[in-house]
């Protein structure tokens, strides 16, 4: 078990190294000059040379990459030994070209909004998706099943920017029941937090619960045909116990896996949702960074979301071993 | 008599799971040091319970699996480590029939295509053309030759097994390995297929290795029978000797466990009940592998592995044979 | 006095795209406590469908079940699902062929036995666990207090079937249905399980319905045999009547076609020609007539009308469904079939 975890962490780190190297390489493949990008409007050749030196862009590529990686683990110091010495503590991902803020601080600043979207929406879509899937499976072939699966099929084929904009138009612009989506701290303004997050949650949950509903329904129906469900009936268990204990237990395992990966992906940035609702999360941070060619921020967000996905993968595999006793971790 | 197949010290160890990062991988000792011969035209039965390695043996002989050690000599040629390409001409003489007539036929091919596949693979055109030969083969195995263009799903289980037999027969092989050919079939169909295989064996003088768990079925097919337990042969003898005077305790127990159809004969038979299940082939018992379930086991059985020795007309691997 | 189990005119049919399939057609039989009835047939004969009907397990499916299934005088078929639920696993229980598939892979063996006990007994979890260990011990699982926390995949095939039996017997049922309980097992383990079932039956006076295709297994365990073909009962009698003096040509065919450890092994087996019919297109008249070698001795009737289930010359207990005359059947068996067995 421990050695398994160790191996997974090592291989995860290797993947991160590759991801970071690729993203870092983009700096140099791009036609744009990073020094000019960070220079701003009042720029001169002198200034560019100075910036190039400040950002250590005058070093060779391997040296730069090495210092970048070192910065993540132990921090780094720009312009060492000069009066303008700039100390960037670990984990250092450099400074934004646009705002000159440390990328780490930006990520820390934006994470709560993204986490709010991801966790809120996931609770909602699990509730809706699982319950409608279960009801559909138990009432297979009835109008409830046909209706909910019809809605699910429709929802799964819609796009976030369409549903999101329609909902925003109705509830914010026309009815004015909700404020414009945004982010307030749930610790200080819990009511505003819920009101502002409501539309992103509903939009994401609407689409994802459709997928989960279909997954749950298909899983339940498959398990209902298993021999061990017939055994459970032969024992004299009530239908409720059979469905909620034996069938659901069998059907839930693959759903947990998909859920872990979805959540991990979302935590790295609910890109489209944040963009559509203009929420200052990681996704918005990365789309803005791409629009402005803010290379340190792009690198930072990509590595950050890769970490989430890798961690989610490891957690899902561990969880799978807990849920399925036949899987022995080794 | 010339032997068509000689197997010496045949061994197959499958890699099992690992228990720690740098620890050794478990080895599943599916077949461990098996030796036997098959004479040309002879029908030999290979019986044993699940996990005894009988199916693995069949797959090793037909080189669907790569042996870990030992030697397989077929028709005078050492085929132990031949590549797929080198095996191709040899497969004309060495065919296999599988247990599951549903899984072993490609559902998207017609019966004609399936039965003709050995010709295609071998690049052989039989006299009178492929189609004529395939129809002859279908007739030989008792299928309607007009059903050449039908698909496997249009046939019953027994008929599908006949299709598999026709395919194995196509190139007039010298040896056919039949791996549990009747165990998936209904009782009333089993007899048809056993009779068919037996007819073919005598008519075309094909050697057969008949792998089965059912001792009564093997008795009706084989001239010689080898009993396997945990990857090794414990007894090998001609049929009548093995069934009437079994020498190995395991053979005795196995025969005694076969349920008796005649209610009046039940009381008259010796009843031997083995306890427990077959041990795990990852960690087989030391010495004689059967000793953990044997009522005759002594200290020597744990320390020394008995060799297959000639006793009367049987070969037995036991320290205390009957 | 009426029998412990009495099945009267049981019919089970399923609607399919190709029309209504009659999987079980007018089946009647009785069974007393402490006795074993072997239901024998090939695939599609309706033997498993019958067993599920007795437990009322077709309720809630598309199957249409008619007739009466009386256990201690209560009609299972007339009961509502929740009434039958209180009897399943309690008054009557069932074990299945493939114990690995029939046990839930995600719950421990102990948990599954406890559950069966708890649903019918108002006791604490601790008491139920004690019961599970006691039952595992009774069916011969070594170290039951340790193995009770194992998952099914950690058991060997024979132990899993023992655990299934422990689960089925945890509430001391009066009726146990065993559906091919040893088919998936090795012969030496099969012999152990047969012995175990026989011992348990003696101890608890259970009525057992044993469903199998194996005449050897049924010979070693059953008192009576019911032979089914294409959904119909074609012969019923004691083990000796069916296995030593059967009256139906299908029974003759089965007995002659099975390979045995005795007799001349070099003689070809007397195989039954053809294949068991599909229930979608059952032959007219006697369903066995296309495969029967004695049709010519009867004539048109075999394909025209379904023979009645009638007593043989052996007595009222031995029933057979065949157009051949009872004495002719005896002659054929004695002169043509018996000498070749």
PDB file of C-alpha atoms in Angstrom, chain C residues 151-257:
ATOM      1  CA  UNK C 151     -14.890 -11.479   0.923  1.00  0.00           C
ATOM      2  CA  UNK C 152     -16.292 -14.124  -1.435  1.00  0.00           C
ATOM      3  CA  UNK C 153     -13.307 -13.908  -3.811  1.00  0.00           C
ATOM      4  CA  UNK C 154     -11.022 -14.922  -0.945  1.00  0.00           C
ATOM      5  CA  UNK C 155     -12.847 -18.258  -0.663  1.00  0.00           C
ATOM      6  CA  UNK C 156     -12.187 -21.262  -2.892  1.00  0.00           C
ATOM      7  CA  UNK C 157     -14.999 -22.538  -5.115  1.00  0.00           C
ATOM      8  CA  UNK C 158     -16.028 -25.279  -2.717  1.00  0.00           C
ATOM      9  CA  UNK C 159     -15.956 -22.939   0.295  1.00  0.00           C
ATOM     10  CA  UNK C 160     -18.098 -20.386  -1.519  1.00  0.00           C
ATOM     11  CA  UNK C 161     -20.750 -23.015  -2.177  1.00  0.00           C
ATOM     12  CA  UNK C 162     -20.561 -23.988   1.511  1.00  0.00           C
ATOM     13  CA  UNK C 163     -21.001 -20.344   2.476  1.00  0.00           C
ATOM     14  CA  UNK C 164     -24.059 -20.143   0.196  1.00  0.00           C
ATOM     15  CA  UNK C 165     -25.495 -23.181   1.939  1.00  0.00           C
ATOM     16  CA  UNK C 166     -24.748 -21.604   5.336  1.00  0.00           C
ATOM     17  CA  UNK C 167     -26.599 -18.486   4.234  1.00  0.00           C
ATOM     18  CA  UNK C 168     -29.570 -20.412   2.860  1.00  0.00           C
ATOM     19  CA  UNK C 169     -29.903 -22.514   6.016  1.00  0.00           C
ATOM     20  CA  UNK C 170     -29.298 -19.714   8.557  1.00  0.00           C
ATOM     21  CA  UNK C 171     -33.035 -19.409   9.315  1.00  0.00           C
ATOM     22  CA  UNK C 172     -33.716 -23.177   9.338  1.00  0.00           C
ATOM     23  CA  UNK C 173     -35.924 -23.218   6.244  1.00  0.00           C
ATOM     24  CA  UNK C 174     -38.341 -26.099   5.705  1.00  0.00           C
ATOM     25  CA  UNK C 175     -37.716 -26.048   1.948  1.00  0.00           C
ATOM     26  CA  UNK C 176     -34.365 -25.664   0.203  1.00  0.00           C
ATOM     27  CA  UNK C 177     -34.115 -25.299  -3.555  1.00  0.00           C
ATOM     28  CA  UNK C 178     -30.686 -26.170  -4.901  1.00  0.00           C
ATOM     29  CA  UNK C 179     -30.236 -25.096  -8.520  1.00  0.00           C
ATOM     30  CA  UNK C 180     -27.335 -27.075 -10.004  1.00  0.00           C
ATOM     31  CA  UNK C 181     -25.440 -26.671  -6.717  1.00  0.00           C
ATOM     32  CA  UNK C 182     -22.435 -28.738  -7.766  1.00  0.00           C
ATOM     33  CA  UNK C 183     -22.202 -28.150 -11.514  1.00  0.00           C
ATOM     34  CA  UNK C 184     -19.457 -25.547 -11.217  1.00  0.00           C
ATOM     35  CA  UNK C 185     -17.414 -27.658  -8.784  1.00  0.00           C
ATOM     36  CA  UNK C 186     -14.732 -30.294  -9.197  1.00  0.00           C
ATOM     37  CA  UNK C 187     -15.774 -33.917  -8.646  1.00  0.00           C
ATOM     38  CA  UNK C 188     -14.015 -34.336  -5.319  1.00  0.00           C
ATOM     39  CA  UNK C 189     -15.570 -31.097  -4.033  1.00  0.00           C
ATOM     40  CA  UNK C 190     -18.940 -32.038  -5.546  1.00  0.00           C
ATOM     41  CA  UNK C 191     -18.875 -35.237  -3.502  1.00  0.00           C
ATOM     42  CA  UNK C 192     -18.211 -33.197  -0.337  1.00  0.00           C
ATOM     43  CA  UNK C 193     -21.103 -30.825  -1.052  1.00  0.00           C
ATOM     44  CA  UNK C 194     -23.509 -33.692  -1.813  1.00  0.00           C
ATOM     45  CA  UNK C 195     -22.556 -35.322   1.509  1.00  0.00           C
ATOM     46  CA  UNK C 196     -23.002 -32.024   3.325  1.00  0.00           C
ATOM     47  CA  UNK C 197     -26.469 -31.447   1.874  1.00  0.00           C
ATOM     48  CA  UNK C 198     -27.494 -34.975   2.814  1.00  0.00           C
ATOM     49  CA  UNK C 199     -26.236 -34.576   6.394  1.00  0.00           C
ATOM     50  CA  UNK C 200     -27.915 -31.214   6.819  1.00  0.00           C
ATOM     51  CA  UNK C 201     -31.165 -32.585   5.475  1.00  0.00           C
ATOM     52  CA  UNK C 202     -31.119 -35.354   8.067  1.00  0.00           C
ATOM     53  CA  UNK C 203     -30.357 -32.866  10.820  1.00  0.00           C
ATOM     54  CA  UNK C 204     -32.983 -30.268   9.936  1.00  0.00           C
ATOM     55  CA  UNK C 205     -35.590 -32.434   8.183  1.00  0.00           C
ATOM     56  CA  UNK C 206     -35.523 -30.044   5.232  1.00  0.00           C
ATOM     57  CA  UNK C 207     -37.413 -30.720   2.028  1.00  0.00           C
ATOM     58  CA  UNK C 208     -35.000 -30.289  -0.873  1.00  0.00           C
ATOM     59  CA  UNK C 209     -35.674 -29.628  -4.528  1.00  0.00           C
ATOM     60  CA  UNK C 210     -32.496 -30.437  -6.408  1.00  0.00           C
ATOM     61  CA  UNK C 211     -32.324 -29.096  -9.916  1.00  0.00           C
ATOM     62  CA  UNK C 212     -29.725 -30.764 -12.082  1.00  0.00           C
ATOM     63  CA  UNK C 213     -28.871 -32.228 -15.450  1.00  0.00           C
ATOM     64  CA  UNK C 214     -26.618 -34.836 -13.849  1.00  0.00           C
ATOM     65  CA  UNK C 215     -28.256 -38.237 -13.354  1.00  0.00           C
ATOM     66  CA  UNK C 216     -25.406 -39.323 -11.091  1.00  0.00           C
ATOM     67  CA  UNK C 217     -25.935 -36.442  -8.679  1.00  0.00           C
ATOM     68  CA  UNK C 218     -29.669 -37.003  -8.580  1.00  0.00           C
ATOM     69  CA  UNK C 219     -29.212 -40.729  -8.056  1.00  0.00           C
ATOM     70  CA  UNK C 220     -27.031 -40.102  -5.007  1.00  0.00           C
ATOM     71  CA  UNK C 221     -29.303 -37.535  -3.394  1.00  0.00           C
ATOM     72  CA  UNK C 222     -32.941 -37.704  -4.476  1.00  0.00           C
ATOM     73  CA  UNK C 223     -35.929 -39.769  -3.390  1.00  0.00           C
ATOM     74  CA  UNK C 224     -38.130 -38.865  -6.357  1.00  0.00           C
ATOM     75  CA  UNK C 225     -37.225 -37.650  -9.830  1.00  0.00           C
ATOM     76  CA  UNK C 226     -39.228 -35.344 -12.070  1.00  0.00           C
ATOM     77  CA  UNK C 227     -38.010 -35.404 -15.644  1.00  0.00           C
ATOM     78  CA  UNK C 228     -38.727 -32.297 -17.715  1.00  0.00           C
ATOM     79  CA  UNK C 229     -38.553 -31.708 -21.441  1.00  0.00           C
ATOM     80  CA  UNK C 230     -39.496 -28.486 -23.251  1.00  0.00           C
ATOM     81  CA  UNK C 231     -41.337 -27.082 -20.220  1.00  0.00           C
ATOM     82  CA  UNK C 232     -43.358 -30.215 -19.542  1.00  0.00           C
ATOM     83  CA  UNK C 233     -43.155 -32.934 -16.952  1.00  0.00           C
ATOM     84  CA  UNK C 234     -42.649 -36.089 -19.003  1.00  0.00           C
ATOM     85  CA  UNK C 235     -41.949 -38.628 -16.285  1.00  0.00           C
ATOM     86  CA  UNK C 236     -42.189 -38.761 -12.508  1.00  0.00           C
ATOM     87  CA  UNK C 237     -41.276 -41.562 -10.144  1.00  0.00           C
ATOM     88  CA  UNK C 238     -38.917 -42.752  -7.455  1.00  0.00           C
ATOM     89  CA  UNK C 239     -35.188 -42.738  -8.143  1.00  0.00           C
ATOM     90  CA  UNK C 240     -35.308 -46.479  -8.761  1.00  0.00           C
ATOM     91  CA  UNK C 241     -38.294 -46.226 -11.079  1.00  0.00           C
ATOM     92  CA  UNK C 242     -36.728 -43.516 -13.221  1.00  0.00           C
ATOM     93  CA  UNK C 243     -33.134 -44.704 -13.245  1.00  0.00           C
ATOM     94  CA  UNK C 244     -33.748 -48.451 -13.381  1.00  0.00           C
ATOM     95  CA  UNK C 245     -37.089 -48.887 -15.164  1.00  0.00           C
ATOM     96  CA  UNK C 246     -37.915 -45.635 -16.917  1.00  0.00           C
ATOM     97  CA  UNK C 247     -40.897 -45.525 -19.245  1.00  0.00           C
ATOM     98  CA  UNK C 248     -40.261 -42.475 -21.411  1.00  0.00           C
ATOM     99  CA  UNK C 249     -38.094 -42.844 -24.542  1.00  0.00           C
ATOM    100  CA  UNK C 250     -36.324 -39.602 -23.563  1.00  0.00           C
ATOM    101  CA  UNK C 251     -35.340 -41.152 -20.225  1.00  0.00           C
ATOM    102  CA  UNK C 252     -34.081 -44.206 -22.102  1.00  0.00           C
ATOM    103  CA  UNK C 253     -32.071 -41.943 -24.356  1.00  0.00           C
ATOM    104  CA  UNK C 254     -30.532 -40.059 -21.440  1.00  0.00           C
ATOM    105  CA  UNK C 255     -29.609 -43.234 -19.588  1.00  0.00           C
ATOM    106  CA  UNK C 256     -28.080 -44.806 -22.693  1.00  0.00           C
ATOM    107  CA  UNK C 257     -26.167 -41.716 -23.754  1.00  0.00           C
TER     108      UNK C 257
END
